[in-house]
């Protein structure tokens, strides 16, 4: 086996931090170190470092597998691709290209993951998702306010903010590299505060935190807006807003007590927060993915956005709102697939819509996605996969989704691929990744898999060549400044400093959702040890998922901390859980980590505005285990 040494690469996870790494392979094992040329990612977290063992793990798929008489059996690539091509050809000739469905998601955020739909463009169309499982509702709300999801440069927080307010963002666990910039805020005498539904490592790190009701942030933000307007404490915002009078009228007409009731915050705490916002101005508002997983996830962010505007987002550096941004923003636009006919189904509800589709879906391919674990209503996703005549899953391990597929295709990890790029949805650096070790077993790069399928379908389409072309364009990009081996800085414009556009602030408020009598709202959260559904290699994960609940709510089901229980969702799905009493929670809801098998059998498939997935609109009851 040949040996490569000290290559530049980047963690592929759907994590804002997009850490630059150096990878070494000695013929047997992989060593990873941080690549400190990227100034925001000078250390690696546990789940990132685990790529060293993931890449060479015996859990890796090494050969294609085809379902025969119910079981997946190893087959050659030739056979695998012949079968897939035949299914595609038959489906297209019977029902046209919309009978092909393709799903990809957050498994890896490397640039080349955008390329596979070129195959469907060449075939004349496909069925796919609209929206994503992650951020669609919040992004939709922000776009309604600001025309787009505002880009906030990390420097504006690190260099200008005197306060940082986390609206539910559990940054210490999900975005650990933001901690050094936070320390700089403190170094200027500033403070970090959090609004949360429970105590977390982030609330413990914060200088103070206040509890809000799940989904109640919009109401607290609206109360704060009304209070600031009443006091006349904010100036200079009107010129940046399209509808200042209408907004002011709407905000001031709201009933303060009802708002605080919806927020679950006392008048005393709300006033304390108001004073804090004034004292530590300029404040960067850091909004959570968790805070927009509601039916009204858009309204959550519209009102937080309005508050940020009143507090000087447009006029004072450090006073903006940070959420997310397009980590693929620099992908060469001419290489983006343009599919003429696309039938797009909401990401969370497609399994329910499948039944009534004409033409029907005959062949489903899934890559970089594990909907049988990660989509709400995962039981319905499983049932859908069983109904679709032929399903293909491309992955590097046997995921819950791969286990249900008719054909499983082993793919390489980023460490086995050459010349791909990774951006960040936080900082403004991109990394060019080099190959660290040879492909595991017979695994192939995704671009290669789709190129081979195209060849069998008689199409002259070379996704691997497109990937090389994207690499060439990136290397020559006048937007990029090389700051180290494989590390490039983009002088990306900060929305708050550069936008010429006027904001359109909210003038209405959402309806409060009520759950069924006696049920608890289920909030599922991301955790430190692993990302999304990729929990297969976490050392010592609890055998039974821990469900945190207020002691009084546990008692109402006859339960105590330490006991086992069966959680039952509204559609009858069940999951065995270990009850943990947590008095930092409010009443009426409970918290479970996302990302292990069966959690999404408890969540309901709904579509929020912007076609997001409102996981937290799910309600459960508990039975003694
Ligand atoms: N280690 C690790 N890092 C990750 C991930 C991971 O799985 N593990 N996932 C990555 C991905 S894909 C994403 S999208 C992000 C997610 O990043 P975060 O948004 O930080 O994570 P969540 O756990 O979804 O939500 C954060 C917090 O919001 C709280 N919360 C829930 N509802 C509300 C609400 O209505 N209001 C308020 N104020 N708080 C609320 C929850 O208690 C939770 O602690 O993290 C990324 N980084
Ligand atoms: N209940 C609940 N469910 C949630 C959430 C929640 O908060 N609560 N969070 C949601 C969020 S924010 C997100 S982003 C989604 C994420 O859910 P998904 O988008 O499904 O992402 P992952 O589970 O990270 O990875 C999916 C699969 O991609 C594979 N993979 C990794 N790299 C590659 C690659 O290079 N090529 C290919 N072909 N496959 C690869 C992994 O092995 C894994 O099996 O989950 C959502 N699900
Ligand atoms: Mo996400």
mmCIF file of N, CA and C in Angstrom, residues 205-249:
data_model
loop_
_atom_site.group_PDB
_atom_site.id
_atom_site.type_symbol
_atom_site.label_atom_id
_atom_site.label_comp_id
_atom_site.label_asym_id
_atom_site.label_seq_id
_atom_site.Cartn_x
_atom_site.Cartn_y
_atom_site.Cartn_z
ATOM 1 N N UNK A 205 -22.102 28.013 30.762
ATOM 2 C CA UNK A 205 -20.992 28.861 30.328
ATOM 3 C C UNK A 205 -21.410 30.337 30.350
ATOM 4 N N UNK A 206 -22.677 30.582 30.079
ATOM 5 C CA UNK A 206 -23.172 31.964 29.968
ATOM 6 C C UNK A 206 -23.092 32.680 31.314
ATOM 7 N N UNK A 207 -23.052 34.001 31.256
ATOM 8 C CA UNK A 207 -23.040 34.785 32.481
ATOM 9 C C UNK A 207 -24.409 34.792 33.130
ATOM 10 N N UNK A 208 -25.451 34.648 32.321
ATOM 11 C CA UNK A 208 -26.806 34.485 32.858
ATOM 12 C C UNK A 208 -27.699 33.872 31.799
ATOM 13 N N UNK A 209 -28.752 33.248 32.283
ATOM 14 C CA UNK A 209 -29.734 32.712 31.327
ATOM 15 C C UNK A 209 -31.126 32.810 31.889
ATOM 16 N N UNK A 210 -32.095 32.864 30.970
ATOM 17 C CA UNK A 210 -33.504 32.933 31.359
ATOM 18 C C UNK A 210 -34.228 31.801 30.632
ATOM 19 N N UNK A 211 -35.185 31.205 31.327
ATOM 20 C CA UNK A 211 -35.932 30.120 30.673
ATOM 21 C C UNK A 211 -37.120 30.680 29.900
ATOM 22 N N UNK A 212 -37.322 30.162 28.691
ATOM 23 C CA UNK A 212 -38.516 30.497 27.899
ATOM 24 C C UNK A 212 -39.276 29.205 27.611
ATOM 25 N N UNK A 213 -40.529 29.351 27.242
ATOM 26 C CA UNK A 213 -41.310 28.193 26.796
ATOM 27 C C UNK A 213 -40.823 27.754 25.433
ATOM 28 N N UNK A 214 -40.867 26.453 25.149
ATOM 29 C CA UNK A 214 -40.548 26.029 23.780
ATOM 30 C C UNK A 214 -41.428 26.791 22.785
ATOM 31 N N UNK A 215 -40.814 27.380 21.798
ATOM 32 C CA UNK A 215 -41.570 28.128 20.787
ATOM 33 C C UNK A 215 -42.023 29.499 21.256
ATOM 34 N N UNK A 216 -41.571 29.934 22.433
ATOM 35 C CA UNK A 216 -42.060 31.202 22.982
ATOM 36 C C UNK A 216 -41.183 32.409 22.694
ATOM 37 N N UNK A 217 -40.087 32.208 21.982
ATOM 38 C CA UNK A 217 -39.131 33.315 21.760
ATOM 39 C C UNK A 217 -39.742 34.499 21.021
ATOM 40 N N UNK A 218 -40.614 34.200 20.021
ATOM 41 C CA UNK A 218 -41.206 35.305 19.256
ATOM 42 C C UNK A 218 -41.927 36.271 20.192
ATOM 43 N N UNK A 219 -42.605 35.679 21.219
ATOM 44 C CA UNK A 219 -43.427 36.498 22.111
ATOM 45 C C UNK A 219 -42.541 37.369 23.006
ATOM 46 N N UNK A 220 -41.445 36.780 23.470
ATOM 47 C CA UNK A 220 -40.510 37.557 24.281
ATOM 48 C C UNK A 220 -39.879 38.670 23.433
ATOM 49 N N UNK A 221 -39.489 38.321 22.207
ATOM 50 C CA UNK A 221 -38.890 39.324 21.313
ATOM 51 C C UNK A 221 -39.893 40.443 21.032
ATOM 52 N N UNK A 222 -41.159 40.070 20.819
ATOM 53 C CA UNK A 222 -42.186 41.080 20.531
ATOM 54 C C UNK A 222 -42.390 41.981 21.758
ATOM 55 N N UNK A 223 -42.388 41.379 22.945
ATOM 56 C CA UNK A 223 -42.532 42.178 24.184
ATOM 57 C C UNK A 223 -41.382 43.174 24.297
ATOM 58 N N UNK A 224 -40.168 42.701 24.006
ATOM 59 C CA UNK A 224 -38.987 43.580 24.088
ATOM 60 C C UNK A 224 -39.074 44.701 23.049
ATOM 61 N N UNK A 225 -39.537 44.350 21.846
ATOM 62 C CA UNK A 225 -39.701 45.384 20.811
ATOM 63 C C UNK A 225 -40.669 46.448 21.305
ATOM 64 N N UNK A 226 -41.814 46.011 21.838
ATOM 65 C CA UNK A 226 -42.835 46.961 22.297
ATOM 66 C C UNK A 226 -42.269 47.840 23.418
ATOM 67 N N UNK A 227 -41.520 47.208 24.329
ATOM 68 C CA UNK A 227 -40.970 47.976 25.451
ATOM 69 C C UNK A 227 -39.967 49.016 24.960
ATOM 70 N N UNK A 228 -39.118 48.647 24.017
ATOM 71 C CA UNK A 228 -38.124 49.591 23.487
ATOM 72 C C UNK A 228 -38.811 50.745 22.771
ATOM 73 N N UNK A 229 -39.862 50.422 22.020
ATOM 74 C CA UNK A 229 -40.575 51.470 21.284
ATOM 75 C C UNK A 229 -41.269 52.413 22.264
ATOM 76 N N UNK A 230 -41.869 51.824 23.272
ATOM 77 C CA UNK A 230 -42.561 52.595 24.311
ATOM 78 C C UNK A 230 -41.611 53.590 24.985
ATOM 79 N N UNK A 231 -40.413 53.089 25.304
ATOM 80 C CA UNK A 231 -39.422 53.940 25.978
ATOM 81 C C UNK A 231 -38.775 54.946 25.038
ATOM 82 N N UNK A 232 -38.976 54.718 23.739
ATOM 83 C CA UNK A 232 -38.258 55.531 22.753
ATOM 84 C C UNK A 232 -36.757 55.333 22.878
ATOM 85 N N UNK A 233 -36.386 54.106 23.308
ATOM 86 C CA UNK A 233 -34.978 53.845 23.633
ATOM 87 C C UNK A 233 -34.130 53.537 22.407
ATOM 88 N N UNK A 234 -34.771 53.416 21.243
ATOM 89 C CA UNK A 234 -33.962 53.065 20.079
ATOM 90 C C UNK A 234 -34.150 54.103 18.991
ATOM 91 N N UNK A 235 -33.064 54.448 18.369
ATOM 92 C CA UNK A 235 -33.161 55.417 17.283
ATOM 93 C C UNK A 235 -32.451 54.886 16.053
ATOM 94 N N UNK A 236 -32.687 55.531 14.927
ATOM 95 C CA UNK A 236 -31.904 55.206 13.741
ATOM 96 C C UNK A 236 -32.284 53.917 13.046
ATOM 97 N N UNK A 237 -33.384 53.260 13.471
ATOM 98 C CA UNK A 237 -33.747 52.006 12.803
ATOM 99 C C UNK A 237 -34.723 52.232 11.659
ATOM 100 N N UNK A 238 -35.523 53.313 11.771
ATOM 101 C CA UNK A 238 -36.613 53.505 10.800
ATOM 102 C C UNK A 238 -36.109 53.604 9.365
ATOM 103 N N UNK A 239 -34.977 54.260 9.173
ATOM 104 C CA UNK A 239 -34.483 54.448 7.800
ATOM 105 C C UNK A 239 -34.059 53.132 7.139
ATOM 106 N N UNK A 240 -33.903 52.073 7.954
ATOM 107 C CA UNK A 240 -33.518 50.773 7.389
ATOM 108 C C UNK A 240 -34.710 49.841 7.217
ATOM 109 N N UNK A 241 -35.897 50.367 7.486
ATOM 110 C CA UNK A 241 -37.088 49.509 7.498
ATOM 111 C C UNK A 241 -38.119 50.041 6.517
ATOM 112 N N UNK A 242 -38.714 49.122 5.777
ATOM 113 C CA UNK A 242 -39.708 49.467 4.766
ATOM 114 C C UNK A 242 -41.028 49.888 5.387
ATOM 115 N N UNK A 243 -41.401 49.230 6.486
ATOM 116 C CA UNK A 243 -42.735 49.438 7.068
ATOM 117 C C UNK A 243 -42.652 49.864 8.541
ATOM 118 N N UNK A 244 -41.896 50.945 8.842
ATOM 119 C CA UNK A 244 -41.692 51.276 10.254
ATOM 120 C C UNK A 244 -42.983 51.603 11.017
ATOM 121 N N UNK A 245 -43.889 52.378 10.389
ATOM 122 C CA UNK A 245 -45.107 52.768 11.138
ATOM 123 C C UNK A 245 -45.971 51.556 11.402
ATOM 124 N N UNK A 246 -46.149 50.780 10.338
ATOM 125 C CA UNK A 246 -47.005 49.604 10.447
ATOM 126 C C UNK A 246 -46.455 48.646 11.514
ATOM 127 N N UNK A 247 -45.141 48.459 11.489
ATOM 128 C CA UNK A 247 -44.508 47.564 12.476
ATOM 129 C C UNK A 247 -44.692 48.118 13.883
ATOM 130 N N UNK A 248 -44.431 49.404 14.045
ATOM 131 C CA UNK A 248 -44.525 50.001 15.382
ATOM 132 C C UNK A 248 -45.946 49.908 15.921
ATOM 133 N N UNK A 249 -46.900 50.165 15.037
ATOM 134 C CA UNK A 249 -48.308 50.076 15.446
ATOM 135 C C UNK A 249 -48.621 48.648 15.888
#
